[in-house]
PDB file of C-alpha atoms in Angstrom:
ATOM      1  CA  TRP A   5     156.237 252.938 251.497  1.00  0.00           C
ATOM      2  CA  PHE A   6     158.413 250.275 249.887  1.00  0.00           C
ATOM      3  CA  ASN A   7     161.837 251.923 249.915  1.00  0.00           C
ATOM      4  CA  PRO A   8     162.270 251.952 253.737  1.00  0.00           C
ATOM      5  CA  ARG A   9     161.259 248.283 253.777  1.00  0.00           C
ATOM      6  CA  LYS A  10     163.502 247.126 250.924  1.00  0.00           C
ATOM      7  CA  GLU A  11     165.942 245.416 253.248  1.00  0.00           C
ATOM      8  CA  ILE A  12     163.121 243.454 254.909  1.00  0.00           C
ATOM      9  CA  TYR A  13     161.885 242.421 251.482  1.00  0.00           C
ATOM     10  CA  LYS A  14     165.364 241.271 250.517  1.00  0.00           C
ATOM     11  CA  THR A  15     166.171 239.268 253.642  1.00  0.00           C
ATOM     12  CA  GLN A  16     162.749 237.850 254.445  1.00  0.00           C
ATOM     13  CA  ILE A  17     161.337 237.266 250.983  1.00  0.00           C
ATOM     14  CA  VAL A  18     163.902 237.368 248.167  1.00  0.00           C
ATOM     15  CA  GLU A  19     166.675 235.426 249.874  1.00  0.00           C
ATOM     16  CA  PRO A  20     164.399 232.553 250.993  1.00  0.00           C
ATOM     17  CA  ALA A  21     162.790 232.544 247.516  1.00  0.00           C
ATOM     18  CA  VAL A  22     166.193 232.211 245.851  1.00  0.00           C
ATOM     19  CA  ALA A  23     167.118 229.348 248.250  1.00  0.00           C
ATOM     20  CA  PHE A  24     163.826 227.680 247.316  1.00  0.00           C
ATOM     21  CA  VAL A  25     164.613 228.056 243.586  1.00  0.00           C
ATOM     22  CA  GLN A  26     167.989 226.393 244.025  1.00  0.00           C
ATOM     23  CA  ALA A  27     166.642 223.467 246.042  1.00  0.00           C
ATOM     24  CA  MET A  28     163.492 222.881 244.020  1.00  0.00           C
ATOM     25  CA  GLY A  29     165.271 223.392 240.716  1.00  0.00           C
ATOM     26  CA  ASP A  30     167.677 220.586 241.536  1.00  0.00           C
ATOM     27  CA  ARG A  31     164.812 218.378 242.686  1.00  0.00           C
ATOM     28  CA  LEU A  32     162.740 218.987 239.589  1.00  0.00           C
ATOM     29  CA  GLN A  33     165.456 217.335 237.509  1.00  0.00           C
ATOM     30  CA  HIS A  34     163.964 214.055 238.723  1.00  0.00           C
ATOM     31  CA  ILE A  35     160.847 214.959 236.720  1.00  0.00           C
ATOM     32  CA  SER A  36     162.751 216.155 233.678  1.00  0.00           C
ATOM     33  CA  ASN A  37     166.422 217.064 233.232  1.00  0.00           C
ATOM     34  CA  GLY A  38     165.296 219.708 230.736  1.00  0.00           C
ATOM     35  CA  ILE A  39     163.776 221.926 233.417  1.00  0.00           C
ATOM     36  CA  GLN A  40     165.616 225.195 233.798  1.00  0.00           C
ATOM     37  CA  TYR A  41     165.913 227.649 236.669  1.00  0.00           C
ATOM     38  CA  ASP A  42     167.924 230.767 237.414  1.00  0.00           C
ATOM     39  CA  THR A  43     168.751 232.100 240.879  1.00  0.00           C
ATOM     40  CA  ARG A  44     169.002 235.722 239.804  1.00  0.00           C
ATOM     41  CA  ALA A  45     166.401 237.849 241.634  1.00  0.00           C
ATOM     42  CA  ASN A  46     166.436 240.856 239.296  1.00  0.00           C
ATOM     43  CA  GLY A  47     163.544 239.638 237.156  1.00  0.00           C
ATOM     44  CA  SER A  48     165.765 237.798 234.702  1.00  0.00           C
ATOM     45  CA  GLY A  49     165.694 234.599 236.737  1.00  0.00           C
ATOM     46  CA  SER A  50     163.154 232.322 238.353  1.00  0.00           C
ATOM     47  CA  VAL A  51     162.051 234.866 240.986  1.00  0.00           C
ATOM     48  CA  MET A  52     159.819 237.340 239.218  1.00  0.00           C
ATOM     49  CA  ARG A  53     160.089 241.081 239.689  1.00  0.00           C
ATOM     50  CA  ILE A  54     157.968 242.750 242.383  1.00  0.00           C
ATOM     51  CA  TYR A  55     157.471 245.778 240.199  1.00  0.00           C
ATOM     52  CA  ARG A  56     154.361 245.833 238.026  1.00  0.00           C
ATOM     53  CA  ASP A  57     154.344 247.113 234.455  1.00  0.00           C
ATOM     54  CA  VAL A  58     151.674 249.803 234.692  1.00  0.00           C
ATOM     55  CA  ARG A  59     152.260 251.491 231.325  1.00  0.00           C
ATOM     56  CA  PHE A  60     149.115 250.033 229.698  1.00  0.00           C
ATOM     57  CA  SER A  61     147.133 249.142 232.820  1.00  0.00           C
ATOM     58  CA  LYS A  62     144.279 251.015 234.483  1.00  0.00           C
ATOM     59  CA  ASP A  63     145.538 249.657 237.790  1.00  0.00           C
ATOM     60  CA  LYS A  64     148.571 251.811 238.643  1.00  0.00           C
ATOM     61  CA  THR A  65     149.532 249.848 241.781  1.00  0.00           C
ATOM     62  CA  PRO A  66     153.334 249.874 241.488  1.00  0.00           C
ATOM     63  CA  TYR A  67     154.030 246.575 243.296  1.00  0.00           C
ATOM     64  CA  LYS A  68     152.754 243.021 243.050  1.00  0.00           C
ATOM     65  CA  GLU A  69     151.072 241.610 246.138  1.00  0.00           C
ATOM     66  CA  TYR A  70     152.605 238.167 245.624  1.00  0.00           C
ATOM     67  CA  VAL A  71     155.942 236.520 244.948  1.00  0.00           C
ATOM     68  CA  GLY A  72     156.105 234.584 241.673  1.00  0.00           C
ATOM     69  CA  ILE A  73     158.553 231.790 241.008  1.00  0.00           C
ATOM     70  CA  ILE A  74     158.931 229.888 237.729  1.00  0.00           C
ATOM     71  CA  PHE A  75     160.797 226.823 236.499  1.00  0.00           C
ATOM     72  CA  TRP A  76     160.551 226.361 232.722  1.00  0.00           C
ATOM     73  CA  GLU A  77     161.393 223.861 230.008  1.00  0.00           C
ATOM     74  CA  GLY A  78     162.446 224.918 226.545  1.00  0.00           C
ATOM     75  CA  ALA A  79     164.494 227.481 224.634  1.00  0.00           C
ATOM     76  CA  GLY A  80     163.604 231.140 224.353  1.00  0.00           C
ATOM     77  CA  LYS A  81     161.630 233.245 226.831  1.00  0.00           C
ATOM     78  CA  LYS A  82     160.828 231.511 230.091  1.00  0.00           C
ATOM     79  CA  THR A  83     157.222 232.758 230.083  1.00  0.00           C
ATOM     80  CA  GLU A  84     156.605 231.332 226.591  1.00  0.00           C
ATOM     81  CA  ASN A  85     157.599 227.814 227.668  1.00  0.00           C
ATOM     82  CA  PRO A  86     155.694 225.205 229.691  1.00  0.00           C
ATOM     83  CA  GLY A  87     156.668 225.478 233.335  1.00  0.00           C
ATOM     84  CA  PHE A  88     156.135 224.923 237.011  1.00  0.00           C
ATOM     85  CA  HIS A  89     154.841 228.023 238.779  1.00  0.00           C
ATOM     86  CA  LEU A  90     154.551 228.978 242.432  1.00  0.00           C
ATOM     87  CA  GLY A  91     152.736 232.027 243.703  1.00  0.00           C
ATOM     88  CA  LEU A  92     153.131 233.138 247.331  1.00  0.00           C
ATOM     89  CA  THR A  93     150.872 235.553 249.219  1.00  0.00           C
ATOM     90  CA  GLY A  94     150.228 236.382 252.842  1.00  0.00           C
ATOM     91  CA  SER A  95     147.412 233.805 252.903  1.00  0.00           C
ATOM     92  CA  GLY A  96     149.349 230.897 251.410  1.00  0.00           C
ATOM     93  CA  ALA A  97     150.538 229.580 248.069  1.00  0.00           C
ATOM     94  CA  GLY A  98     149.151 228.433 244.748  1.00  0.00           C
ATOM     95  CA  ILE A  99     150.820 226.046 242.315  1.00  0.00           C
ATOM     96  CA  HIS A 100     150.253 225.963 238.568  1.00  0.00           C
ATOM     97  CA  VAL A 101     151.830 223.773 235.907  1.00  0.00           C
ATOM     98  CA  GLY A 102     151.665 224.456 232.158  1.00  0.00           C
ATOM     99  CA  LEU A 103     151.318 227.601 230.111  1.00  0.00           C
ATOM    100  CA  HIS A 104     149.139 230.561 231.044  1.00  0.00           C
ATOM    101  CA  GLY A 105     149.083 231.877 227.491  1.00  0.00           C
ATOM    102  CA  PHE A 106     150.192 230.436 224.127  1.00  0.00           C
ATOM    103  CA  HIS A 107     152.288 232.693 221.966  1.00  0.00           C
ATOM    104  CA  LYS A 108     151.345 232.532 218.258  1.00  0.00           C
ATOM    105  CA  PRO A 109     153.558 229.573 217.155  1.00  0.00           C
ATOM    106  CA  MET A 110     152.577 227.580 220.249  1.00  0.00           C
ATOM    107  CA  LEU A 111     148.888 228.270 219.717  1.00  0.00           C
ATOM    108  CA  ALA A 112     149.112 226.914 216.162  1.00  0.00           C
ATOM    109  CA  ALA A 113     151.056 223.863 217.326  1.00  0.00           C
ATOM    110  CA  TYR A 114     148.566 223.255 220.143  1.00  0.00           C
ATOM    111  CA  ARG A 115     145.593 223.296 217.801  1.00  0.00           C
ATOM    112  CA  GLN A 116     147.256 220.851 215.442  1.00  0.00           C
ATOM    113  CA  ALA A 117     148.081 218.633 218.396  1.00  0.00           C
ATOM    114  CA  VAL A 118     144.433 218.635 219.548  1.00  0.00           C
ATOM    115  CA  VAL A 119     143.259 217.262 216.217  1.00  0.00           C
ATOM    116  CA  ASP A 120     146.217 214.864 215.832  1.00  0.00           C
ATOM    117  CA  ASP A 121     145.111 211.283 216.530  1.00  0.00           C
ATOM    118  CA  LYS A 122     147.999 210.477 218.865  1.00  0.00           C
ATOM    119  CA  LEU A 123     148.689 213.778 220.594  1.00  0.00           C
ATOM    120  CA  GLY A 124     144.991 214.590 220.859  1.00  0.00           C
ATOM    121  CA  ALA A 125     144.253 211.278 222.559  1.00  0.00           C
ATOM    122  CA  GLU A 126     147.180 211.858 224.918  1.00  0.00           C
ATOM    123  CA  LEU A 127     145.787 215.283 225.853  1.00  0.00           C
ATOM    124  CA  VAL A 128     142.522 213.724 226.993  1.00  0.00           C
ATOM    125  CA  GLU A 129     144.400 211.074 228.956  1.00  0.00           C
ATOM    126  CA  VAL A 130     146.708 213.517 230.786  1.00  0.00           C
ATOM    127  CA  VAL A 131     143.931 215.965 231.588  1.00  0.00           C
ATOM    128  CA  THR A 132     141.776 213.146 232.971  1.00  0.00           C
ATOM    129  CA  ALA A 133     144.705 211.931 235.098  1.00  0.00           C
ATOM    130  CA  VAL A 134     145.457 215.360 236.516  1.00  0.00           C
ATOM    131  CA  GLN A 135     141.811 216.116 237.215  1.00  0.00           C
ATOM    132  CA  SER A 136     141.425 212.758 238.918  1.00  0.00           C
ATOM    133  CA  ALA A 137     144.316 213.709 241.205  1.00  0.00           C
ATOM    134  CA  GLY A 138     142.241 216.637 242.434  1.00  0.00           C
ATOM    135  CA  TYR A 139     143.447 219.562 240.246  1.00  0.00           C
ATOM    136  CA  THR A 140     141.576 221.957 238.006  1.00  0.00           C
ATOM    137  CA  VAL A 141     142.635 222.419 234.384  1.00  0.00           C
ATOM    138  CA  GLY A 142     142.131 225.840 232.787  1.00  0.00           C
ATOM    139  CA  GLY A 143     142.900 227.837 229.711  1.00  0.00           C
ATOM    140  CA  GLU A 144     139.566 227.965 227.887  1.00  0.00           C
ATOM    141  CA  HIS A 145     139.179 231.355 226.211  1.00  0.00           C
ATOM    142  CA  TYR A 146     137.325 231.353 222.905  1.00  0.00           C
ATOM    143  CA  LYS A 147     133.546 230.977 222.638  1.00  0.00           C
ATOM    144  CA  ARG A 148     133.791 229.228 219.291  1.00  0.00           C
ATOM    145  CA  VAL A 149     136.004 226.733 217.566  1.00  0.00           C
ATOM    146  CA  PRO A 150     138.553 228.675 215.473  1.00  0.00           C
ATOM    147  CA  ARG A 151     138.060 229.029 211.788  1.00  0.00           C
ATOM    148  CA  GLY A 152     139.477 226.164 209.735  1.00  0.00           C
ATOM    149  CA  PHE A 153     138.660 223.474 212.328  1.00  0.00           C
ATOM    150  CA  ASP A 154     135.668 221.161 212.456  1.00  0.00           C
ATOM    151  CA  PRO A 155     133.281 222.304 215.206  1.00  0.00           C
ATOM    152  CA  ASP A 156     132.032 218.725 215.369  1.00  0.00           C
ATOM    153  CA  HIS A 157     135.502 217.263 216.004  1.00  0.00           C
ATOM    154  CA  PRO A 158     135.424 214.934 219.063  1.00  0.00           C
ATOM    155  CA  ARG A 159     137.955 217.234 220.797  1.00  0.00           C
ATOM    156  CA  ALA A 160     136.534 220.514 219.502  1.00  0.00           C
ATOM    157  CA  ASN A 161     136.124 221.902 223.047  1.00  0.00           C
ATOM    158  CA  TRP A 162     139.933 221.860 223.460  1.00  0.00           C
ATOM    159  CA  LEU A 163     140.284 224.029 220.379  1.00  0.00           C
ATOM    160  CA  ARG A 164     138.726 226.901 222.363  1.00  0.00           C
ATOM    161  CA  TYR A 165     141.724 227.026 224.663  1.00  0.00           C
ATOM    162  CA  ALA A 166     144.329 229.766 224.452  1.00  0.00           C
ATOM    163  CA  ALA A 167     146.368 228.330 227.325  1.00  0.00           C
ATOM    164  CA  LEU A 168     146.615 225.064 229.222  1.00  0.00           C
ATOM    165  CA  PHE A 169     147.510 224.753 232.874  1.00  0.00           C
ATOM    166  CA  ALA A 170     146.702 222.775 235.996  1.00  0.00           C
ATOM    167  CA  SER A 171     146.138 224.510 239.332  1.00  0.00           C
ATOM    168  CA  SER A 172     146.206 223.375 242.947  1.00  0.00           C
ATOM    169  CA  GLU A 173     143.995 224.551 245.734  1.00  0.00           C
ATOM    170  CA  ASN A 174     145.501 227.173 248.046  1.00  0.00           C
ATOM    171  CA  ILE A 175     148.250 225.819 250.288  1.00  0.00           C
ATOM    172  CA  PRO A 176     147.687 227.318 253.764  1.00  0.00           C
ATOM    173  CA  ALA A 177     150.235 229.775 255.188  1.00  0.00           C
ATOM    174  CA  ASN A 178     151.119 227.455 258.041  1.00  0.00           C
ATOM    175  CA  ILE A 179     152.292 224.867 255.497  1.00  0.00           C
ATOM    176  CA  VAL A 180     154.240 227.472 253.535  1.00  0.00           C
ATOM    177  CA  THR A 181     156.243 228.326 256.636  1.00  0.00           C
ATOM    178  CA  SER A 182     156.756 224.690 257.712  1.00  0.00           C
ATOM    179  CA  ASP A 183     159.635 222.306 256.999  1.00  0.00           C
ATOM    180  CA  SER A 184     157.312 220.212 254.852  1.00  0.00           C
ATOM    181  CA  PHE A 185     156.652 222.954 252.291  1.00  0.00           C
ATOM    182  CA  MET A 186     159.313 221.744 249.823  1.00  0.00           C
ATOM    183  CA  ASP A 187     157.915 218.208 249.882  1.00  0.00           C
ATOM    184  CA  VAL A 188     154.333 219.485 249.502  1.00  0.00           C
ATOM    185  CA  CYS A 189     155.261 221.578 246.456  1.00  0.00           C
ATOM    186  CA  PHE A 190     157.204 218.774 244.825  1.00  0.00           C
ATOM    187  CA  ASP A 191     154.305 216.354 245.367  1.00  0.00           C
ATOM    188  CA  HIS A 192     151.945 218.782 243.616  1.00  0.00           C
ATOM    189  CA  PHE A 193     154.434 219.401 240.783  1.00  0.00           C
ATOM    190  CA  GLU A 194     154.867 215.669 240.257  1.00  0.00           C
ATOM    191  CA  LYS A 195     151.115 215.002 240.079  1.00  0.00           C
ATOM    192  CA  MET A 196     150.550 217.834 237.615  1.00  0.00           C
ATOM    193  CA  ALA A 197     153.626 216.993 235.509  1.00  0.00           C
ATOM    194  CA  PRO A 198     151.650 215.088 232.806  1.00  0.00           C
ATOM    195  CA  ILE A 199     150.337 218.441 231.597  1.00  0.00           C
ATOM    196  CA  GLN A 200     153.922 219.752 231.429  1.00  0.00           C
ATOM    197  CA  ARG A 201     155.229 216.751 229.518  1.00  0.00           C
ATOM    198  CA  TRP A 202     152.422 216.948 226.980  1.00  0.00           C
ATOM    199  CA  LEU A 203     153.009 220.664 226.345  1.00  0.00           C
ATOM    200  CA  VAL A 204     156.739 220.070 225.955  1.00  0.00           C
ATOM    201  CA  LYS A 205     155.944 217.481 223.236  1.00  0.00           C
ATOM    202  CA  VAL A 206     153.753 220.033 221.486  1.00  0.00           C
ATOM    203  CA  ALA A 207     156.376 222.738 221.709  1.00  0.00           C
ATOM    204  CA  GLN A 208     158.877 220.375 220.076  1.00  0.00           C
ATOM    205  CA  THR A 209     156.649 220.212 216.957  1.00  0.00           C
ATOM    206  CA  ILE A 210     157.023 223.943 216.304  1.00  0.00           C
ATOM    207  CA  ASP A 211     158.860 224.583 213.022  1.00  0.00           C
ATOM    208  CA  VAL A 212     159.161 220.845 212.404  1.00  0.00           C
TER     209      VAL A 212
END
């Protein structure tokens, strides 16, 4: 099914996505000049591959039903760094800012940050600000506080998180195809950016 439609995918999806990456990547420098992007569309850049890795999945559907775009901040693998994410489907778009899963060093750094007087207090402040702006904050995973931490700590609930990210409501398809889409995305990114900045601070404590 896909092969005869590859050219349509390239011209109507990939090429506009790459143009978006270039334009938004430049614009995101106003939020932080450490934000990185890559216009390659082979999976190594900001536009994620359409092919799914089905080796260890029960779902053998070969292709993703969405277009994923990522802008990240930090060294190493892009998916292991805090970032700005955009997901596009036929029904609209979703925006997420943060990290959808902490790798082991980041998880350890995150937990120490939660119980740190300064960083822990900042976490509560940024989450409150982002939620007050109308976004949801997710990442809670564990049922219990991890071993070695006080279950009665005032921020113990945050110790149950294995990720930390803010999410927008769905952006309707008519906005995605409009001239205002770039501005709408940037506005969301800017309002959710406190989560990004806090996670970047935490990442900078790794191996320190």
